[in-house]
Amino acid sequence: MTSNQEHKPESMSEVETPKARYAGDAPSFTRCAKPCAWTDRMLATLDTGVKGGRWFRLFDKVFQERNLLAAFWQVSRNAGAAGVDHVTVKSFEENLPEEIQKLSQSIQAKTYQPQSIRRVHIPKPGSKETRPLGIPTIRDRVVQAAIVNVIEPIFERDFAKQSYGFRPGRGCKDALRRVDELLKLGYVHVVDADLKGYFDTIPHDRLMEKLSEKIADGSILRLISQFLTAPIQDGNTEKVPQSGTPQGAVLSPLLSNIYLNGLDHLMSQFGFEMVRYADDFVILCRTHAEAERALAVVQSWVQEHELTLHPQKTCLVDVREEGFDFLGYHFVGMDRHVSKKSLQKMKSAIRKKTRRNNGHSMKAIIADVNVTLRGWFAYFQHSHRWTFEPLDRFIRQRLRSILKRHHKVSGVAKGRDMYRWRNSYFAESGLFSLVAAHRSVLSTLSEGKLSTGEPCAGEPHARFGGRGGSTQ
């Protein structure tokens, strides 16, 4: 290895699966099989089934420099803060060939040791609680990504269809679309479940047992175990976790899906319609009695697997009378709204960008605000039309207050300020309008249905478009 530029992939083909592997209706495990770790021969074996159902000789795939280099580019795309060693993505990249080579050698020699995980606590919107976030070092993130590249296809092959989180070709909107479909089919009795502190409470021994069901390579299992027991540095204290896999670690999404996969298949065996995104899931039923039975099955499985359902947040809901939140949306009746937490988070983001002492020009402020608004609308455009006008008013009021400050007038904008800076002023200044964007979506949907002869709906409620997205 010689220089960073020589080894930076031009098309990310080392990181992403080649387009050829996506041809037709490729199975999901093929979609996540990266050529830096998986050969066509290995994929053929995975497709037909490996002898004994367990994989040997995976460890050597982890420490291949080709895989580690691809893993770094995966990690670098997500950026992220530095870990306990204060090494950033940029500084790691400056010595990339040497860093990759050292990682490869230490993993191969089995002298590699994960460093402590830096824990930070981020606020939960609408709650006094905080969410613990673990930040591993860059080198540890690279190694974890390399492990994921190797083992993900093995487990993805048997993941259930009702699991949507952190899986290839699936995302939030696919899960929301399925919920919407089931509600329209009459599944109006919902088990709204919440696993209390799920990522921090997964028992290590049971998780390792599930990994061992498909992986017989002791070296890679030991490496994963080392990551699970890496010390957590929280302020001035440091402790070795006895359970859990930190949110923020590259391995955590895959490990969390592996542990809940048994629940997914159990619910299918009982005939229950569950929709799960990571640790957030709902079960939709036709009757209250069916919902009660579903909840009893979940409670039994959760207890057996040493997890806990949140007693206040887990409940049975009849959507015809009350609503439930899922992935940022609030479902009630046949309507979809933005959840209160998501609205609060969005307004908080706008407030930070529109403080009255903001020293930037109005043009710069609007450009910055538009970034948030466009991303937010792309995800929440399927909400009820009444959602958008109040938010537009809120944003314009914040901007008018800044304009008052620019004109040496104190206080919040009100009354005649609306006439001084009319709505047209902000439209001409390029402010993204949620109402206008929503009307555009409605118009596009109507034109599409007219061209196909379908009846036109008054709201964009027919389908959730696209995949992925944020649950702001």
Short mmCIF file of C-alpha atoms in Angstrom, two decimals:
data_model
loop_
_atom_site.label_atom_id
_atom_site.label_comp_id
_atom_site.label_asym_id
_atom_site.label_seq_id
_atom_site.Cartn_x
_atom_site.Cartn_y
_atom_site.Cartn_z
CA MET A 1 0.00 0.00 0.00
CA THR A 2 1.40 3.37 -0.96
CA SER A 3 -0.92 6.34 -0.87
CA ASN A 4 -4.43 7.29 0.16
CA GLN A 5 -5.45 8.40 -3.31
CA GLU A 6 -4.32 5.14 -4.91
CA HIS A 7 -6.61 3.16 -2.62
CA LYS A 8 -9.65 5.41 -2.55
CA PRO A 9 -12.30 3.54 -4.54
CA GLU A 10 -13.50 5.52 -7.54
CA SER A 11 -16.91 3.86 -7.75
CA MET A 12 -17.15 2.36 -4.24
CA SER A 13 -17.34 -1.10 -5.87
CA GLU A 14 -15.21 -2.46 -3.07
CA VAL A 15 -17.75 -1.10 -0.58
CA GLU A 16 -21.04 -1.75 -2.37
CA THR A 17 -22.37 -4.78 -4.11
CA PRO A 18 -21.89 -4.63 -7.91
CA LYS A 19 -24.99 -3.81 -9.94
CA ALA A 20 -24.84 -7.27 -11.49
CA ARG A 21 -25.73 -8.79 -8.18
CA TYR A 22 -28.91 -6.71 -8.00
CA ALA A 23 -30.23 -8.05 -11.30
CA GLY A 24 -33.81 -9.28 -11.13
CA ASP A 25 -35.33 -10.09 -7.77
CA ALA A 26 -32.05 -10.73 -5.99
CA PRO A 27 -32.48 -12.10 -2.46
CA SER A 28 -31.68 -9.72 0.38
CA PHE A 29 -28.58 -11.63 1.49
CA THR A 30 -27.13 -11.17 -2.01
CA ARG A 31 -27.77 -7.43 -1.79
CA CYS A 32 -25.68 -7.03 1.37
CA ALA A 33 -22.84 -9.33 0.25
CA LYS A 34 -19.93 -7.01 -0.53
CA PRO A 35 -17.24 -8.21 -2.95
CA CYS A 36 -14.52 -7.13 -0.52
CA ALA A 37 -15.55 -10.12 1.66
CA TRP A 38 -17.83 -12.38 -0.39
CA THR A 39 -17.07 -14.30 -3.57
CA ASP A 40 -19.66 -15.68 -5.97
CA ARG A 41 -18.70 -19.16 -4.81
CA MET A 42 -19.43 -18.26 -1.19
CA LEU A 43 -22.78 -16.78 -2.23
CA ALA A 44 -23.66 -19.94 -4.12
CA THR A 45 -22.90 -21.96 -0.98
CA LEU A 46 -25.02 -19.59 1.11
CA ASP A 47 -27.88 -19.92 -1.35
CA THR A 48 -27.90 -23.72 -1.30
CA GLY A 49 -27.06 -23.99 2.39
CA VAL A 50 -23.75 -24.66 4.07
CA LYS A 51 -23.12 -28.16 5.39
CA GLY A 52 -24.27 -28.44 8.99
CA GLY A 53 -25.74 -24.93 8.84
CA ARG A 54 -22.61 -23.36 10.39
CA TRP A 55 -19.80 -21.43 8.76
CA PHE A 56 -16.11 -22.10 9.39
CA ARG A 57 -13.06 -20.10 8.26
CA LEU A 58 -14.52 -16.61 8.30
CA PHE A 59 -11.84 -14.94 10.39
CA ASP A 60 -9.38 -14.63 7.51
CA LYS A 61 -11.97 -12.63 5.58
CA VAL A 62 -12.09 -10.03 8.36
CA PHE A 63 -8.41 -9.11 8.39
CA GLN A 64 -7.97 -8.93 4.61
CA GLU A 65 -6.71 -5.43 3.82
CA ARG A 66 -9.21 -5.23 0.97
CA ASN A 67 -12.08 -5.70 3.42
CA LEU A 68 -10.64 -3.34 6.04
CA LEU A 69 -10.09 -0.64 3.43
CA ALA A 70 -13.66 -0.97 2.19
CA ALA A 71 -14.82 -0.88 5.81
CA PHE A 72 -12.99 2.41 6.34
CA TRP A 73 -14.76 4.04 3.39
CA GLN A 74 -18.07 2.84 4.80
CA VAL A 75 -17.22 4.40 8.16
CA SER A 76 -15.93 7.61 6.59
CA ARG A 77 -19.21 8.20 4.77
CA ASN A 78 -20.98 8.37 8.13
CA ALA A 79 -18.31 10.72 9.54
CA GLY A 80 -19.08 10.80 13.27
CA ALA A 81 -17.19 12.04 16.30
CA ALA A 82 -13.85 10.80 17.55
CA GLY A 83 -13.64 8.16 20.25
CA VAL A 84 -11.60 8.10 23.45
CA ASP A 85 -8.33 8.38 21.49
CA HIS A 86 -9.49 11.68 19.86
CA VAL A 87 -8.57 10.33 16.40
CA THR A 88 -10.92 11.70 13.73
CA VAL A 89 -11.86 10.13 10.40
CA LYS A 90 -9.74 12.75 8.65
CA SER A 91 -6.62 12.11 10.74
CA PHE A 92 -7.04 8.33 10.33
CA GLU A 93 -7.25 8.79 6.56
CA GLU A 94 -4.03 10.80 6.49
CA ASN A 95 -2.12 7.62 7.36
CA LEU A 96 -4.60 5.20 5.85
CA PRO A 97 -2.25 2.60 4.27
CA GLU A 98 -0.24 2.26 7.47
CA GLU A 99 -3.36 2.17 9.69
CA ILE A 100 -5.03 -0.53 7.57
CA GLN A 101 -1.86 -2.59 7.51
CA LYS A 102 -1.46 -2.37 11.29
CA LEU A 103 -5.07 -3.35 11.84
CA SER A 104 -4.74 -6.32 9.52
CA GLN A 105 -1.57 -7.54 11.21
CA SER A 106 -2.89 -7.18 14.75
CA ILE A 107 -6.18 -8.94 13.95
CA GLN A 108 -4.37 -11.76 12.18
CA ALA A 109 -1.95 -12.15 15.10
CA LYS A 110 -4.94 -12.02 17.50
CA THR A 111 -3.33 -9.19 19.47
CA TYR A 112 -6.00 -6.67 18.53
CA GLN A 113 -7.85 -5.20 21.52
CA PRO A 114 -10.84 -2.86 21.21
CA GLN A 115 -10.47 0.45 23.04
CA SER A 116 -12.98 1.92 25.48
CA ILE A 117 -16.24 3.31 24.15
CA ARG A 118 -17.00 6.96 24.83
CA ARG A 119 -20.56 7.35 26.06
CA VAL A 120 -22.59 10.49 25.55
CA HIS A 121 -26.21 11.13 26.50
CA ILE A 122 -28.49 12.78 23.96
CA PRO A 123 -31.93 14.16 24.91
CA LYS A 124 -35.12 12.38 23.87
CA PRO A 125 -37.65 14.85 22.39
CA GLY A 126 -40.70 15.27 24.61
CA SER A 127 -39.10 13.46 27.52
CA LYS A 128 -36.79 14.11 30.45
CA GLU A 129 -35.01 10.87 29.62
CA THR A 130 -31.82 10.71 27.58
CA ARG A 131 -30.61 8.13 25.11
CA PRO A 132 -27.12 6.72 25.77
CA LEU A 133 -24.97 6.73 22.66
CA GLY A 134 -21.71 4.80 22.43
CA ILE A 135 -18.89 6.21 20.31
CA PRO A 136 -16.14 3.67 19.52
CA THR A 137 -12.80 4.80 18.14
CA ILE A 138 -12.40 5.04 14.36
CA ARG A 139 -10.17 1.95 14.27
CA ASP A 140 -12.75 -0.05 16.20
CA ARG A 141 -15.51 1.15 13.88
CA VAL A 142 -13.46 0.00 10.90
CA VAL A 143 -12.95 -3.48 12.37
CA GLN A 144 -16.62 -3.75 13.30
CA ALA A 145 -17.64 -2.77 9.76
CA ALA A 146 -15.26 -5.42 8.41
CA ILE A 147 -16.95 -8.03 10.63
CA VAL A 148 -20.39 -6.92 9.42
CA ASN A 149 -19.23 -7.26 5.82
CA VAL A 150 -18.35 -10.88 6.53
CA ILE A 151 -21.24 -12.13 8.67
CA GLU A 152 -24.25 -10.04 7.61
CA PRO A 153 -25.25 -12.15 4.57
CA ILE A 154 -25.24 -15.31 6.71
CA PHE A 155 -27.91 -13.93 9.04
CA GLU A 156 -29.73 -11.80 6.47
CA ARG A 157 -30.60 -15.01 4.62
CA ASP A 158 -32.96 -16.06 7.43
CA PHE A 159 -34.29 -12.70 8.67
CA ALA A 160 -38.08 -12.42 8.65
CA LYS A 161 -39.92 -10.25 6.14
CA GLN A 162 -41.59 -8.12 8.86
CA SER A 163 -38.19 -6.77 9.98
CA TYR A 164 -37.34 -3.50 8.21
CA GLY A 165 -34.60 -1.81 10.22
CA PHE A 166 -30.98 -1.72 9.02
CA ARG A 167 -31.54 -4.19 6.21
CA PRO A 168 -30.61 -3.97 2.50
CA GLY A 169 -33.30 -2.53 0.28
CA ARG A 170 -35.58 -1.75 3.23
CA GLY A 171 -36.25 1.34 5.30
CA CYS A 172 -38.63 3.34 7.45
CA LYS A 173 -41.08 4.02 4.66
CA ASP A 174 -41.40 0.35 3.80
CA ALA A 175 -42.38 -0.32 7.41
CA LEU A 176 -44.80 2.63 7.44
CA ARG A 177 -46.31 1.50 4.15
CA ARG A 178 -46.98 -1.95 5.62
CA VAL A 179 -48.65 -0.46 8.70
CA ASP A 180 -50.80 1.73 6.45
CA GLU A 181 -51.82 -1.27 4.32
CA LEU A 182 -52.81 -3.34 7.35
CA LEU A 183 -54.87 -0.52 8.85
CA LYS A 184 -56.77 -0.17 5.59
CA LEU A 185 -57.40 -3.93 5.60
CA GLY A 186 -59.13 -3.66 8.97
CA TYR A 187 -56.28 -4.48 11.36
CA VAL A 188 -57.34 -1.70 13.73
CA HIS A 189 -56.41 -3.27 17.07
CA VAL A 190 -52.73 -2.57 17.68
CA VAL A 191 -50.19 -3.81 20.18
CA ASP A 192 -47.95 -0.79 20.60
CA ALA A 193 -44.85 -2.33 22.20
CA ASP A 194 -41.71 -0.76 23.61
CA LEU A 195 -38.64 -2.67 24.77
CA LYS A 196 -37.16 -0.86 27.74
CA GLY A 197 -33.50 -0.03 27.17
CA TYR A 198 -33.22 -2.79 24.57
CA PHE A 199 -29.73 -2.07 23.25
CA ASP A 200 -28.32 -1.90 26.78
CA THR A 201 -30.01 -5.05 28.05
CA ILE A 202 -29.33 -7.73 25.42
CA PRO A 203 -27.74 -10.59 27.41
CA HIS A 204 -24.28 -11.36 26.05
CA ASP A 205 -24.40 -15.11 26.64
CA ARG A 206 -27.70 -15.58 24.81
CA LEU A 207 -26.57 -13.32 21.96
CA MET A 208 -23.35 -15.30 21.54
CA GLU A 209 -25.41 -18.51 21.48
CA LYS A 210 -27.45 -17.14 18.58
CA LEU A 211 -24.27 -16.16 16.74
CA SER A 212 -22.83 -19.64 17.35
CA GLU A 213 -25.85 -21.24 15.71
CA LYS A 214 -24.54 -20.11 12.33
CA ILE A 215 -20.86 -19.35 12.96
CA ALA A 216 -18.40 -22.03 14.05
CA ASP A 217 -15.28 -19.89 13.69
CA GLY A 218 -14.13 -19.33 17.27
CA SER A 219 -11.73 -16.51 16.33
CA ILE A 220 -14.42 -14.27 14.90
CA LEU A 221 -16.76 -15.08 17.80
CA ARG A 222 -14.04 -14.08 20.29
CA LEU A 223 -13.50 -10.81 18.42
CA ILE A 224 -17.22 -10.00 18.58
CA SER A 225 -17.25 -10.88 22.28
CA GLN A 226 -14.36 -8.48 22.84
CA PHE A 227 -16.41 -5.67 21.35
CA LEU A 228 -19.40 -6.53 23.52
CA THR A 229 -17.30 -6.31 26.68
CA ALA A 230 -15.22 -3.27 25.72
CA PRO A 231 -15.17 -0.82 28.68
CA ILE A 232 -17.60 2.10 28.52
CA GLN A 233 -16.21 5.49 29.52
CA ASP A 234 -19.01 7.67 30.89
CA GLY A 235 -17.60 10.96 32.15
CA ASN A 236 -14.98 10.13 34.77
CA THR A 237 -16.13 6.57 35.27
CA GLU A 238 -15.37 3.45 33.28
CA LYS A 239 -17.04 0.07 33.57
CA VAL A 240 -17.17 -3.21 31.70
CA PRO A 241 -20.74 -3.87 30.48
CA GLN A 242 -22.37 -7.10 31.56
CA SER A 243 -25.04 -6.85 28.87
CA GLY A 244 -26.00 -4.84 25.82
CA THR A 245 -24.46 -3.61 22.60
CA PRO A 246 -24.01 0.19 22.50
CA GLN A 247 -26.13 2.30 20.17
CA GLY A 248 -23.63 3.97 17.91
CA ALA A 249 -21.45 0.90 17.43
CA VAL A 250 -21.31 -0.38 13.85
CA LEU A 251 -22.06 -3.96 14.93
CA SER A 252 -25.08 -3.05 17.06
CA PRO A 253 -27.82 -2.85 14.38
CA LEU A 254 -26.98 -6.30 13.02
CA LEU A 255 -26.63 -7.85 16.48
CA SER A 256 -29.94 -6.33 17.58
CA ASN A 257 -31.71 -7.83 14.55
CA ILE A 258 -30.12 -11.21 15.19
CA TYR A 259 -31.40 -11.27 18.75
CA LEU A 260 -34.99 -10.31 17.82
CA ASN A 261 -35.17 -12.58 14.78
CA GLY A 262 -36.64 -15.37 16.90
CA LEU A 263 -39.50 -13.11 17.95
CA ASP A 264 -40.16 -12.17 14.31
CA HIS A 265 -40.52 -15.82 13.28
CA LEU A 266 -42.55 -16.73 16.35
CA MET A 267 -45.13 -14.05 15.56
CA SER A 268 -45.34 -15.33 11.98
CA GLN A 269 -45.92 -18.87 13.23
CA PHE A 270 -48.86 -17.62 15.30
CA GLY A 271 -50.21 -15.70 12.30
CA PHE A 272 -49.77 -12.24 13.83
CA GLU A 273 -49.00 -9.24 11.62
CA MET A 274 -45.98 -7.60 13.21
CA VAL A 275 -44.02 -4.69 11.72
CA ARG A 276 -40.61 -4.12 13.30
CA TYR A 277 -37.94 -1.50 12.75
CA ALA A 278 -34.97 -2.31 15.03
CA ASP A 279 -36.39 -2.36 18.57
CA ASP A 280 -39.53 -0.40 17.62
CA PHE A 281 -42.44 -2.65 16.65
CA VAL A 282 -46.22 -2.85 16.45
CA ILE A 283 -48.55 -5.82 16.00
CA LEU A 284 -51.75 -5.18 14.06
CA CYS A 285 -54.79 -7.37 14.70
CA ARG A 286 -58.41 -7.56 13.60
CA THR A 287 -59.91 -7.95 17.07
CA HIS A 288 -59.15 -6.88 20.63
CA ALA A 289 -58.98 -10.52 21.71
CA GLU A 290 -56.38 -11.25 19.04
CA ALA A 291 -54.33 -8.25 20.20
CA GLU A 292 -54.45 -9.55 23.77
CA ARG A 293 -53.18 -12.94 22.62
CA ALA A 294 -50.39 -11.31 20.63
CA LEU A 295 -49.29 -9.25 23.61
CA ALA A 296 -49.25 -12.38 25.80
CA VAL A 297 -46.98 -14.15 23.29
CA VAL A 298 -44.62 -11.16 23.21
CA GLN A 299 -44.54 -10.90 27.00
CA SER A 300 -43.65 -14.58 27.31
CA TRP A 301 -40.87 -14.38 24.69
CA VAL A 302 -39.43 -11.17 26.13
CA GLN A 303 -39.32 -12.59 29.65
CA GLU A 304 -37.69 -15.81 28.44
CA HIS A 305 -35.01 -13.83 26.61
CA GLU A 306 -34.22 -11.57 29.59
CA LEU A 307 -35.64 -8.38 28.11
CA THR A 308 -38.27 -6.01 29.50
CA LEU A 309 -41.37 -4.41 28.01
CA HIS A 310 -41.78 -0.80 29.12
CA PRO A 311 -44.85 -0.90 31.40
CA GLN A 312 -46.00 2.65 30.59
CA LYS A 313 -45.24 2.62 26.86
CA THR A 314 -46.61 -0.81 25.97
CA CYS A 315 -50.37 -0.85 25.43
CA LEU A 316 -53.31 -2.02 23.31
CA VAL A 317 -54.80 0.58 21.00
CA ASP A 318 -58.00 0.70 18.96
CA VAL A 319 -57.04 3.19 16.25
CA ARG A 320 -60.68 4.09 15.67
CA GLU A 321 -60.72 5.65 19.15
CA GLU A 322 -57.10 6.58 19.88
CA GLY A 323 -53.82 6.68 18.06
CA PHE A 324 -50.30 5.31 18.27
CA ASP A 325 -46.86 6.55 17.22
CA PHE A 326 -44.56 4.62 14.91
CA LEU A 327 -41.37 5.85 13.26
CA GLY A 328 -42.22 9.52 13.70
CA TYR A 329 -45.82 9.29 12.46
CA HIS A 330 -49.01 9.29 14.55
CA PHE A 331 -51.71 6.96 13.24
CA VAL A 332 -55.32 7.58 14.30
CA GLY A 333 -58.35 6.33 12.40
CA MET A 334 -57.31 6.35 8.75
CA ASP A 335 -55.33 9.58 9.16
CA ARG A 336 -51.59 10.07 9.49
CA HIS A 337 -50.07 12.94 11.40
CA VAL A 338 -46.60 13.88 12.56
CA SER A 339 -46.05 12.64 16.10
CA LYS A 340 -45.71 15.23 18.86
CA LYS A 341 -42.10 14.19 19.46
CA SER A 342 -41.23 14.60 15.80
CA LEU A 343 -42.89 18.03 15.66
CA GLN A 344 -41.02 19.11 18.76
CA LYS A 345 -37.72 17.89 17.32
CA MET A 346 -38.33 19.71 14.05
CA LYS A 347 -39.26 22.98 15.79
CA SER A 348 -36.21 22.68 18.02
CA ALA A 349 -33.99 22.35 14.94
CA ILE A 350 -35.61 25.44 13.38
CA ARG A 351 -35.24 27.44 16.60
CA LYS A 352 -31.51 26.71 16.69
CA LYS A 353 -31.15 28.01 13.15
CA THR A 354 -33.32 31.11 13.66
CA ARG A 355 -32.12 32.69 16.88
CA ARG A 356 -32.75 36.45 16.90
CA ASN A 357 -29.06 37.15 17.50
CA ASN A 358 -28.16 35.20 14.37
CA GLY A 359 -25.48 37.27 12.70
CA HIS A 360 -25.96 35.88 9.19
CA SER A 361 -27.85 37.50 6.34
CA MET A 362 -31.48 36.53 5.76
CA LYS A 363 -30.43 34.85 2.52
CA ALA A 364 -27.94 32.63 4.36
CA ILE A 365 -30.41 31.84 7.16
CA ILE A 366 -33.14 30.84 4.69
CA ALA A 367 -30.69 28.63 2.80
CA ASP A 368 -29.77 26.89 6.06
CA VAL A 369 -33.41 26.49 7.13
CA ASN A 370 -34.32 25.09 3.71
CA VAL A 371 -31.92 22.18 4.21
CA THR A 372 -33.89 21.10 7.29
CA LEU A 373 -37.29 21.72 5.69
CA ARG A 374 -36.60 19.78 2.51
CA GLY A 375 -35.31 16.74 4.40
CA TRP A 376 -38.17 16.89 6.88
CA PHE A 377 -40.82 17.20 4.19
CA ALA A 378 -39.37 14.33 2.16
CA TYR A 379 -40.13 12.06 5.12
CA PHE A 380 -43.35 13.60 6.46
CA GLN A 381 -45.05 14.61 3.20
CA HIS A 382 -47.66 11.89 3.77
CA SER A 383 -49.04 13.61 6.86
CA HIS A 384 -52.47 15.21 7.02
CA ARG A 385 -52.66 18.49 5.09
CA TRP A 386 -53.39 20.47 8.26
CA THR A 387 -49.85 19.71 9.42
CA PHE A 388 -48.05 22.11 7.13
CA GLU A 389 -49.65 25.56 7.32
CA PRO A 390 -49.04 26.03 11.10
CA LEU A 391 -45.40 25.07 10.60
CA ASP A 392 -45.00 27.53 7.74
CA ARG A 393 -46.45 30.27 9.99
CA PHE A 394 -44.10 29.28 12.82
CA ILE A 395 -41.04 29.49 10.55
CA ARG A 396 -42.02 32.85 9.02
CA GLN A 397 -42.65 34.25 12.50
CA ARG A 398 -39.15 33.19 13.55
CA LEU A 399 -37.67 34.88 10.47
CA ARG A 400 -39.68 38.08 11.02
CA SER A 401 -38.26 38.28 14.55
CA ILE A 402 -34.75 38.12 13.08
CA LEU A 403 -35.63 40.87 10.61
CA LYS A 404 -36.86 43.06 13.48
CA ARG A 405 -33.54 42.53 15.24
CA HIS A 406 -31.71 43.45 12.02
CA HIS A 407 -33.68 46.72 12.06
CA LYS A 408 -32.68 47.42 15.70
CA VAL A 409 -36.16 46.61 17.04
CA SER A 410 -36.40 44.18 19.98
CA GLY A 411 -39.10 41.63 20.68
CA VAL A 412 -40.90 38.85 18.91
CA ALA A 413 -42.54 39.59 15.55
CA LYS A 414 -46.31 40.09 15.70
CA GLY A 415 -49.15 42.20 14.38
CA ARG A 416 -48.01 44.73 11.83
CA ASP A 417 -44.74 42.86 11.26
CA MET A 418 -46.79 40.44 9.19
CA TYR A 419 -47.64 43.32 6.83
CA ARG A 420 -44.15 44.75 6.87
CA TRP A 421 -42.72 41.39 5.71
CA ARG A 422 -45.53 39.61 3.95
CA ASN A 423 -45.57 35.94 3.04
CA SER A 424 -44.68 36.91 -0.53
CA TYR A 425 -41.42 38.44 0.77
CA PHE A 426 -40.26 35.02 2.04
CA ALA A 427 -41.47 33.24 -1.09
CA GLU A 428 -39.45 35.66 -3.22
CA SER A 429 -36.48 35.12 -0.89
CA GLY A 430 -36.58 31.41 -1.67
CA LEU A 431 -37.98 30.05 1.61
CA PHE A 432 -39.15 26.46 1.19
CA SER A 433 -42.90 26.32 1.77
CA LEU A 434 -44.27 23.10 3.26
CA VAL A 435 -47.79 24.00 2.09
CA ALA A 436 -46.64 24.62 -1.48
CA ALA A 437 -44.61 21.42 -1.50
CA HIS A 438 -47.61 19.46 -0.23
CA ARG A 439 -49.85 20.93 -2.93
CA SER A 440 -47.28 19.94 -5.51
CA VAL A 441 -47.34 16.35 -4.25
CA LEU A 442 -51.15 16.32 -4.40
CA SER A 443 -51.07 17.69 -7.94
CA THR A 444 -48.57 15.08 -9.08
CA LEU A 445 -50.61 12.28 -7.52
CA SER A 446 -53.82 13.57 -9.10
CA GLU A 447 -52.24 13.84 -12.54
CA GLY A 448 -50.86 10.32 -12.22
CA LYS A 449 -54.22 8.88 -11.26
CA LEU A 450 -56.05 10.77 -13.98
CA SER A 451 -53.64 9.38 -16.57
CA THR A 452 -54.28 5.82 -15.37
CA GLY A 453 -58.01 6.28 -14.86
CA GLU A 454 -57.82 5.78 -11.10
CA PRO A 455 -59.99 7.80 -8.73
CA CYS A 456 -58.26 10.83 -7.22
CA ALA A 457 -57.84 11.04 -3.47
CA GLY A 458 -57.78 14.31 -1.60
CA GLU A 459 -54.62 13.47 0.31
CA PRO A 460 -51.33 11.74 -0.56
CA HIS A 461 -52.36 8.77 1.56
CA ALA A 462 -52.29 6.05 -1.08
CA ARG A 463 -48.67 5.01 -0.56
CA PHE A 464 -45.59 5.98 1.33
CA GLY A 465 -43.06 6.83 -1.37
CA GLY A 466 -39.40 5.89 -1.37
CA ARG A 467 -37.34 4.10 1.25
CA GLY A 468 -35.35 4.97 4.31
CA GLY A 469 -35.60 8.47 5.68
CA SER A 470 -35.30 10.09 9.05
CA THR A 471 -37.73 9.90 11.94
CA GLN A 472 -37.11 13.47 12.97
#
